[in-house]
């Protein structure tokens, strides 16, 4: 890997959006080269104190879009004392509400990183963790609280959380919070904050119920949507588009597996940040790939040297940020690989347009995290082409592919001839062993020399129950409950229906008094489905999931929407976890 200087030029983009020096430095240190579209649209508004509604999915850089302005505004104003009771304590002035504890941890971690050097403090509050520890942190005084609504309300009731000085409030993934039944909690929490606060609401979708909440709590909000217009048909590249769904913890291994199977002749792997580029290059090179880094932190001279090596084929792979790859004139890339889903469809189209040129077939591969399905759909809409969601090649696939490569090499060698000097060894051994055994042994040696030992671990096809501490995991995971994947992996309590099934989501659970019998009874009686045909039922505090025969799913949804469960109408829809 080339030595890359860390003294990257200050990003004019972030500065231009109105961020102060400390934060510009913080984002540069994280390797962000330029603001993403949602950041460009959001930050100036947030900094000006306006309320806003942002329609943006995860992965677009939305956390930084609200967290950076929040930190900046909090450093610009003096903290008021937090009530007479504890006059010396720092008042909580920034509040971020999120649907799940994973998200609470992840957003708090991001805020912590961005706030480096500013003195702004943050604490996450979520269910399933020690209340006492959270109370102690709050007693010390924190500037920004990132909380799930349930736990925020718990603290409010115990008076361990004082929101009377909140100046900025963010509702993140608001549609998910509603789906999880947090609407009333949100109302109650917002009532505990000053009316004069600034409020930002982010959501991937805008259902009417959410609009009503926005109308109640936001003042003349500006609207921001990051999904832009789709480009003209003529500008769309024609490439094979494939996506693999990979948990973050397994991305590097998955990339190597994909590279091994695809054997690209020349490829660019796109990453979001410089740090990601450097780390990935190190990992790849440690595993025998010839990868070179290309990012905005490198000097022009270094970048040119990298490009020379790439063109001369002494490097097989470029690992680059968008900024660094811009303006590069590279002919004939066989593959473009997105290590992450790009933050905007335009970036995706720009990236994949680098392959499939001059009438050759190109391949664009995207590694998406389990919760990024929606963004893949946005890319499909933008390119008006299908993205094939493939399963990661297994170790068996890989072995088969490697054997194919070995046999191709042997075929070439046989055709090339010049085997006289080794033929004598074959003749000798043929006196002792069968000729097939001799050949098999030779192939085995050649195979391991050509492809290594191949001691790959099987990669999980679905996300494991828990990844790294700050990985979000699936958004549907309710706070303090068993992780959703475990629920999905459980042995069904009921016999599974024989044909294809669909999972239905009911927006009421244990807290509403729902029991399995209520669900089975209502579906059987109202929709006329035999209880034998229903599959697993999972009831959590706030919602329930029922597996039903696929062919009856829509009918059940329609019927159940009109049916009362425990005296109440509840939200019913197909579960979106697997989308
Ligand atoms: P989010 O949509 O907030 O979940 O962010 C998705 C990912 O993008 C996170 O890993 C961020 O660290 C990263 N990210 C956010 N802003 C930028 C940026 N301007 N440049 C590169 N990466 C970014």
XYZ file of C-alpha atoms and ligand atoms in Angstrom:
602
model
C 0.000 0.000 0.000
C 1.402 3.414 -0.811
C 2.137 5.702 2.089
C -0.731 8.124 2.178
C -0.354 11.438 3.918
C -2.967 12.174 6.559
C -2.673 15.887 6.004
C -5.625 15.969 3.680
C -6.734 19.356 2.418
C -9.603 20.810 4.427
C -12.799 19.784 2.716
C -14.218 22.967 1.199
C -17.590 21.271 0.894
C -18.202 20.930 4.594
C -16.798 24.351 5.328
C -18.987 25.829 2.631
C -22.051 24.391 4.345
C -21.296 26.493 7.380
C -19.522 24.071 9.673
C -16.908 25.431 12.043
C -13.260 24.484 12.049
C -13.420 21.799 14.753
C -16.144 19.886 12.970
C -14.549 20.269 9.551
C -11.437 18.757 11.080
C -13.429 15.974 12.701
C -15.036 14.896 9.436
C -11.738 15.161 7.563
C -10.140 12.934 10.201
C -12.900 10.400 9.620
C -12.024 10.366 5.942
C -15.162 12.048 4.610
C -14.092 13.764 1.434
C -17.209 15.722 0.623
C -20.755 16.094 1.910
C -23.368 13.654 0.674
C -26.501 15.089 -1.006
C -28.591 14.839 2.148
C -25.885 16.654 4.064
C -25.642 19.420 1.486
C -29.386 19.908 1.639
C -29.845 19.571 5.389
C -26.919 21.221 7.108
C -27.434 24.868 6.147
C -31.099 24.612 7.147
C -30.343 22.994 10.460
C -27.659 25.559 11.138
C -30.111 28.360 10.405
C -32.518 27.055 13.021
C -35.302 25.989 10.631
C -37.555 23.011 11.251
C -37.324 20.386 8.566
C -38.700 17.148 7.225
C -36.129 15.019 5.475
C -37.071 12.044 3.407
C -33.881 10.041 3.415
C -33.091 6.403 3.910
C -30.323 4.927 5.972
C -26.870 4.964 4.424
C -27.290 8.394 2.891
C -25.173 10.105 5.529
C -28.234 11.356 7.359
C -26.785 10.951 10.853
C -23.983 13.401 10.144
C -26.498 15.658 8.379
C -28.285 16.344 11.658
C -25.577 15.532 14.201
C -22.956 17.972 12.902
C -25.271 21.014 12.920
C -26.599 19.971 16.318
C -23.107 19.860 17.786
C -22.211 23.138 16.157
C -25.285 24.974 17.399
C -24.838 23.643 20.898
C -21.259 24.875 21.012
C -22.341 28.300 19.795
C -24.814 28.924 22.598
C -24.183 28.857 26.331
C -25.878 26.049 28.149
C -28.535 27.245 30.576
C -28.593 25.687 34.038
C -30.805 22.622 34.126
C -33.537 23.794 36.464
C -33.185 25.106 39.984
C -32.906 21.637 41.442
C -29.503 20.934 40.024
C -28.234 24.304 39.026
C -24.667 23.189 38.384
C -25.574 20.382 36.015
C -25.320 20.792 32.267
C -28.743 20.827 30.700
C -29.672 18.449 27.898
C -30.102 20.658 24.874
C -30.093 18.169 22.031
C -32.449 15.185 21.842
C -32.474 12.517 19.146
C -35.247 9.922 19.200
C -34.615 6.679 17.322
C -36.616 3.461 16.988
C -34.140 0.825 18.175
C -31.393 0.444 20.668
C -28.888 -0.464 17.973
C -29.625 2.791 16.268
C -29.394 4.649 19.591
C -25.931 3.192 20.143
C -24.849 3.883 16.609
C -26.090 7.468 16.488
C -24.564 8.183 19.907
C -21.282 6.746 18.734
C -21.386 8.917 15.596
C -22.168 12.043 17.635
C -19.324 11.189 19.969
C -16.902 10.921 17.044
C -18.091 14.114 15.378
C -17.983 16.035 18.660
C -14.331 15.194 19.223
C -12.571 18.312 20.423
C -15.746 20.357 20.914
C -16.486 19.355 24.519
C -20.048 18.350 23.592
C -21.117 15.199 25.429
C -23.634 12.532 24.410
C -25.318 9.582 26.053
C -27.506 6.845 24.552
C -30.621 5.751 26.469
C -32.271 2.490 25.481
C -34.168 -0.356 26.991
C -32.533 -3.534 28.153
C -29.574 -1.701 29.706
C -29.001 -0.680 33.298
C -31.263 2.190 34.268
C -28.938 3.130 37.091
C -25.951 3.618 34.825
C -28.014 5.814 32.539
C -29.287 7.823 35.502
C -25.729 8.410 36.684
C -24.692 9.624 33.254
C -27.664 11.969 33.153
C -26.880 13.267 36.623
C -23.424 14.260 35.489
C -25.116 16.313 32.784
C -25.060 15.653 29.051
C -25.525 17.947 26.096
C -27.092 15.434 23.703
C -29.319 12.483 24.540
C -29.969 9.809 21.913
C -32.891 7.702 23.074
C -35.521 5.204 22.140
C -38.944 6.655 22.984
C -39.826 3.999 25.574
C -36.695 4.537 27.623
C -36.815 8.312 27.259
C -40.322 8.235 28.704
C -39.206 5.988 31.581
C -36.542 8.523 32.484
C -38.958 11.419 32.146
C -41.372 9.742 34.539
C -38.621 9.123 37.052
C -37.478 12.690 36.547
C -33.991 11.519 35.751
C -34.307 13.183 32.339
C -35.051 16.876 32.141
C -35.989 18.064 28.674
C -36.971 21.588 29.630
C -33.867 23.079 28.022
C -33.980 21.154 24.739
C -33.197 23.500 21.881
C -32.879 20.930 19.082
C -34.827 17.756 18.592
C -34.465 15.114 15.893
C -36.904 12.312 15.144
C -34.840 9.774 13.240
C -36.460 6.973 11.225
C -39.794 8.356 12.325
C -41.855 5.935 10.214
C -40.237 3.031 12.007
C -41.014 4.581 15.368
C -44.650 4.811 14.377
C -44.698 1.253 13.086
C -43.357 0.113 16.406
C -46.212 1.801 18.206
C -44.300 4.757 19.631
C -46.672 7.502 18.428
C -48.097 8.305 21.859
C -44.706 8.123 23.530
C -43.358 10.601 20.994
C -46.208 12.989 21.675
C -45.577 12.755 25.408
C -41.846 13.334 25.026
C -42.324 16.299 22.740
C -44.736 17.830 25.242
C -41.893 17.807 27.777
C -39.664 19.962 25.565
C -39.927 23.732 25.037
C -42.171 24.839 22.203
C -39.492 27.155 20.901
C -37.151 24.279 20.055
C -35.967 23.413 16.547
C -37.305 20.110 15.267
C -36.127 17.895 12.410
C -37.946 14.783 11.323
C -36.272 12.138 9.166
C -38.117 9.271 7.615
C -37.772 6.975 4.620
C -41.529 7.147 3.986
C -44.225 9.683 4.825
C -47.413 7.894 5.789
C -50.386 10.136 6.700
C -50.030 9.418 10.420
C -46.523 10.764 10.290
C -47.664 13.857 8.449
C -50.121 14.471 11.274
C -47.317 14.267 13.832
C -45.248 16.676 11.754
C -48.160 19.093 11.606
C -48.587 18.952 15.362
C -44.983 19.399 16.307
C -43.068 21.173 13.534
C -43.215 24.836 12.628
C -43.189 25.722 8.937
C -40.815 22.900 8.125
C -38.670 22.899 5.000
C -38.857 19.660 3.051
C -35.880 17.758 1.764
C -35.920 14.670 -0.400
C -32.722 12.975 -1.422
C -34.143 10.767 -4.118
C -33.708 12.925 -7.174
C -35.039 12.618 -10.659
C -34.009 9.616 -12.651
C -31.577 10.375 -15.458
C -32.529 10.221 -19.107
C -32.711 6.727 -20.560
C -29.783 7.286 -22.900
C -27.465 7.968 -19.999
C -28.153 4.707 -18.251
C -25.353 2.207 -18.403
C -26.075 -1.331 -19.510
C -24.381 -3.567 -17.042
C -25.165 -6.684 -15.099
C -26.104 -5.458 -11.655
C -25.810 -7.768 -8.702
C -26.173 -7.144 -4.992
C -25.165 -9.323 -2.096
C -26.707 -8.769 1.316
C -23.880 -8.952 3.812
C -23.720 -7.986 7.491
C -21.127 -5.303 8.048
C -18.889 -7.566 10.106
C -18.458 -9.915 7.136
C -18.011 -7.414 4.359
C -14.287 -7.787 3.844
C -14.543 -11.570 3.719
C -17.542 -11.347 1.419
C -15.684 -9.049 -0.948
C -12.831 -11.526 -1.205
C -15.258 -14.340 -1.882
C -16.919 -12.319 -4.609
C -13.576 -11.359 -6.138
C -12.516 -15.011 -6.181
C -15.654 -16.116 -7.931
C -15.835 -13.255 -10.396
C -12.084 -13.102 -11.123
C -12.301 -9.571 -12.534
C -9.687 -8.625 -15.075
C -9.717 -5.073 -13.800
C -11.898 -3.616 -11.109
C -12.537 -0.621 -8.899
C -13.903 -1.090 -5.419
C -15.645 2.057 -4.189
C -15.658 2.951 -0.502
C -17.249 5.830 1.359
C -14.246 7.139 3.216
C -10.482 7.323 3.037
C -10.153 5.296 6.163
C -12.276 2.563 4.684
C -10.120 2.631 1.553
C -6.893 2.286 3.532
C -8.201 -0.452 5.781
C -9.597 -2.453 2.911
C -6.413 -2.181 0.868
C -4.449 -3.479 3.830
C -6.814 -6.389 4.343
C -6.883 -7.312 0.674
C -3.128 -7.164 0.286
C -2.666 -9.260 3.415
C -4.783 -11.889 1.702
C -2.784 -11.974 -1.469
C -4.661 -9.540 -3.677
C -2.846 -6.741 -5.423
C -4.870 -3.720 -4.437
C -3.971 -0.037 -4.514
C -5.593 2.828 -2.661
C -6.804 5.950 -4.369
C -8.306 8.761 -2.342
C -8.372 12.492 -1.885
C -5.815 12.369 0.910
C -3.099 11.407 -1.567
C -0.962 13.781 -3.528
C -1.434 14.023 -7.267
C 1.974 12.435 -7.816
C 1.020 9.412 -5.730
C -2.284 9.039 -7.495
C -0.585 9.100 -10.875
C 1.841 6.411 -9.756
C -1.051 4.246 -8.624
C -2.792 4.714 -11.949
C 0.371 3.761 -13.812
C 0.643 0.538 -11.846
C -3.011 -0.198 -12.440
C -2.759 0.401 -16.172
C 0.391 -1.679 -16.378
C -1.559 -4.415 -14.588
C 0.839 -4.663 -11.694
C -2.168 -3.909 -9.537
C -5.419 -5.797 -10.068
C -7.704 -3.698 -8.008
C -8.182 -0.048 -7.263
C -9.889 0.776 -4.003
C -11.132 4.333 -4.241
C -13.428 7.020 -2.947
C -15.787 8.730 -5.367
C -13.864 11.959 -5.184
C -10.544 10.343 -6.068
C -12.026 8.330 -8.910
C -13.673 11.355 -10.453
C -12.065 12.374 -13.686
C -10.055 9.190 -13.960
C -9.891 7.927 -17.449
C -9.902 4.195 -17.110
C -10.852 2.097 -20.065
C -12.377 -1.322 -19.862
C -13.096 -2.037 -16.263
C -14.607 -5.483 -16.065
C -16.113 -4.838 -12.642
C -17.236 -1.980 -10.466
C -17.778 -3.008 -6.886
C -19.619 -0.919 -4.340
C -18.303 -1.837 -0.931
C -21.266 0.140 0.426
C -24.482 1.224 -1.161
C -23.640 4.711 -2.470
C -25.296 7.603 -0.679
C -27.238 8.747 -3.755
C -28.444 7.126 -6.993
C -26.396 9.617 -9.016
C -23.208 8.365 -7.418
C -24.218 4.797 -8.196
C -24.946 5.559 -11.824
C -21.708 7.437 -12.143
C -19.773 4.566 -10.621
C -21.296 1.755 -12.626
C -20.971 3.778 -15.815
C -17.275 3.003 -15.620
C -17.828 -0.562 -16.629
C -19.542 -2.062 -19.654
C -18.016 0.462 -22.000
C -17.306 -0.037 -25.663
C -19.907 -2.749 -26.023
C -18.251 -5.108 -23.560
C -20.146 -6.705 -20.781
C -19.618 -5.048 -17.444
C -20.621 -6.095 -13.994
C -21.580 -3.884 -11.082
C -21.600 -5.550 -7.693
C -22.960 -3.963 -4.555
C -22.460 -5.197 -1.025
C -25.487 -4.032 0.921
C -26.200 -4.419 4.587
C -29.385 -6.184 5.600
C -31.207 -2.959 6.333
C -30.287 -1.320 3.031
C -32.879 -3.078 0.887
C -34.840 0.102 0.387
C -31.851 1.808 -1.055
C -31.298 -0.986 -3.523
C -34.857 -0.468 -4.655
C -34.147 3.240 -5.093
C -31.156 2.314 -7.278
C -33.327 -0.006 -9.345
C -35.766 2.816 -9.882
C -32.992 5.229 -10.778
C -31.346 2.893 -13.276
C -34.653 1.421 -14.371
C -32.937 -1.913 -14.345
C -33.227 -4.887 -12.102
C -30.552 -5.483 -9.520
C -30.243 -9.184 -9.006
C -29.973 -9.971 -5.300
C -27.692 -12.989 -5.182
C -26.606 -15.173 -2.312
C -22.992 -15.120 -1.402
C -20.976 -17.873 -3.051
C -20.446 -20.722 -0.603
C -17.126 -22.366 0.123
C -18.275 -25.207 -2.135
C -18.943 -22.719 -4.971
C -15.537 -21.263 -4.432
C -13.829 -24.646 -4.480
C -15.665 -25.605 -7.632
C -14.623 -22.352 -9.239
C -11.023 -22.855 -8.216
C -10.981 -26.354 -9.631
C -12.319 -24.931 -12.871
C -9.429 -22.462 -12.940
C -6.914 -25.210 -12.211
C -8.303 -27.413 -14.915
C -8.167 -24.503 -17.363
C -4.520 -23.964 -16.466
C -3.770 -27.662 -16.962
C -5.510 -27.630 -20.315
C -3.376 -24.674 -21.384
C -0.250 -26.460 -20.217
C -1.117 -29.630 -22.142
C -1.728 -27.594 -25.275
C 1.492 -25.653 -24.778
C 3.430 -28.920 -24.665
C 7.054 -28.816 -23.483
C 6.363 -31.578 -20.999
C 9.268 -33.839 -21.877
C 11.316 -33.034 -18.809
C 8.522 -34.140 -16.464
C 7.219 -37.010 -18.542
C 9.952 -39.214 -17.175
C 8.572 -38.711 -13.625
C 5.154 -39.818 -14.832
C 6.630 -42.899 -16.439
C 8.503 -43.831 -13.273
C 5.457 -43.395 -11.051
C 3.253 -45.242 -13.513
C 5.300 -48.342 -12.722
C 4.209 -48.111 -9.091
C 0.707 -46.590 -9.252
C -2.234 -46.353 -11.581
C -1.903 -43.507 -14.087
C -5.132 -41.905 -12.832
C -3.732 -41.705 -9.296
C -0.526 -40.147 -10.577
C -2.508 -37.566 -12.518
C -4.794 -36.850 -9.548
C -1.817 -36.282 -7.245
C -0.243 -33.937 -9.781
C -3.514 -31.998 -10.139
C -3.791 -31.705 -6.372
C -0.303 -30.236 -6.094
C -0.910 -27.886 -8.975
C -4.229 -26.859 -7.512
C -2.851 -25.933 -4.131
C 0.098 -24.134 -5.731
C -2.246 -22.160 -7.968
C -4.994 -21.338 -5.517
C -3.598 -21.700 -2.003
C -4.963 -23.888 0.724
C -8.495 -22.590 0.532
C -9.314 -22.772 4.202
C -12.251 -20.428 3.907
C -14.850 -20.149 6.573
C -18.449 -20.375 5.515
C -19.951 -16.886 5.652
C -23.380 -16.570 7.172
C -26.109 -16.046 4.614
C -28.202 -13.996 7.040
C -27.058 -11.557 9.706
C -25.927 -13.192 12.926
C -27.896 -12.381 16.091
C -25.508 -9.628 17.092
C -22.777 -8.005 15.163
C -20.297 -5.444 16.368
C -21.505 -3.248 19.153
C -22.303 -0.344 16.927
C -23.791 -2.224 14.067
C -27.407 -1.384 13.792
C -28.850 -4.775 13.133
C -32.291 -4.938 11.679
C -34.416 -1.908 12.376
C -37.406 -3.893 13.515
C -35.651 -5.070 16.623
C -37.584 -3.594 19.527
C -35.645 -2.320 22.461
C -34.985 -4.772 25.222
C -36.404 -7.704 23.303
C -34.913 -10.808 21.824
C -33.210 -9.918 18.553
C -35.435 -10.384 15.600
C -33.168 -12.806 13.815
C -33.386 -15.126 16.749
C -37.107 -14.887 16.549
C -36.916 -15.822 12.886
C -34.534 -18.647 13.535
C -36.587 -20.129 16.332
C -38.374 -23.434 16.074
C -41.925 -22.514 15.160
C -44.331 -23.276 17.928
C -46.844 -24.308 15.355
C -46.484 -26.637 12.425
C -45.383 -24.584 9.437
C -47.771 -24.402 6.493
C -46.535 -26.550 3.655
C -46.440 -24.017 0.771
C -44.727 -20.624 0.534
C -45.479 -18.332 3.441
C -45.593 -14.613 4.077
C -44.973 -12.934 7.397
C -47.544 -10.426 8.558
C -46.900 -7.577 10.965
C -49.568 -6.549 13.485
C -48.954 -3.261 15.274
C -50.060 -4.569 18.672
C -48.378 -6.951 21.052
C -48.159 -8.031 24.651
C -48.694 -4.532 26.012
C -52.031 -4.394 24.232
C -52.928 -7.745 25.770
C -52.502 -9.719 22.555
C -52.088 -13.478 22.939
C -51.555 -16.075 20.191
C -55.167 -17.154 20.569
C -56.359 -13.636 19.695
C -54.440 -13.661 16.438
C -55.326 -17.208 15.468
C -58.946 -16.677 16.429
C -59.306 -13.432 14.520
C -57.596 -14.747 11.382
C -59.526 -18.009 11.454
C -62.914 -16.431 12.126
C -62.668 -13.263 10.091
C -60.531 -14.345 7.163
C -61.747 -17.917 7.085
C -58.267 -19.414 7.251
C -57.905 -22.659 9.126
C -55.674 -22.306 12.180
C -53.755 -25.328 10.872
C -52.617 -23.226 7.948
C -51.012 -20.595 10.136
C -47.314 -20.827 10.892
C -45.129 -19.370 13.610
C -46.489 -16.590 15.804
C -44.232 -14.175 17.611
C -45.566 -11.661 20.091
C -43.347 -8.897 21.431
C -44.317 -6.003 23.666
C -45.374 -3.740 20.851
C -46.038 -5.850 17.803
C -46.772 -9.368 16.642
C -45.716 -11.428 13.643
C -47.663 -14.261 12.096
C -46.589 -16.555 9.278
C -49.461 -17.197 6.892
C -49.801 -18.964 3.524
C -48.494 -16.611 0.847
C -51.562 -17.016 -1.354
C -53.858 -15.891 1.477
C -51.608 -13.092 2.774
C -53.233 -10.160 0.997
C -56.712 -11.344 1.824
C -55.770 -11.709 5.507
C -54.208 -8.233 5.578
C -57.311 -6.720 4.038
C -59.647 -8.512 6.411
C -57.611 -7.904 9.534
C -57.385 -4.203 8.823
C -61.147 -4.083 9.320
C -61.109 -6.325 12.358
C -60.714 -5.370 16.002
C -58.017 -7.074 18.027
C -58.658 -6.827 21.752
C -61.104 -4.039 21.104
C -58.803 -1.979 18.885
C -58.053 -1.624 15.217
C -54.375 -2.245 14.625
C -51.901 -1.684 11.839
C -51.604 -4.802 9.673
C -49.229 -5.234 6.790
C -46.793 -7.587 5.236
C -43.666 -7.587 7.332
C -40.877 -5.614 5.716
C -37.984 -7.260 7.556
C -36.951 -9.379 4.617
C -37.274 -6.682 1.974
P -25.986 7.082 7.754
O -26.874 7.298 6.586
O -26.014 8.218 8.689
O -26.274 5.768 8.417
O -24.459 7.024 7.238
C -23.989 5.969 6.455
C -22.481 5.889 6.454
O -21.924 6.924 5.662
C -21.807 5.986 7.801
O -20.875 4.926 7.865
C -21.079 7.310 7.796
O -19.887 7.227 8.531
C -20.812 7.511 6.313
N -20.783 8.904 5.908
C -21.586 9.913 6.327
N -21.283 11.060 5.688
C -20.261 10.776 4.844
C -19.509 11.553 3.904
N -19.758 12.842 3.709
N -18.538 10.918 3.212
C -18.295 9.616 3.416
N -18.961 8.834 4.264
C -19.948 9.406 4.980
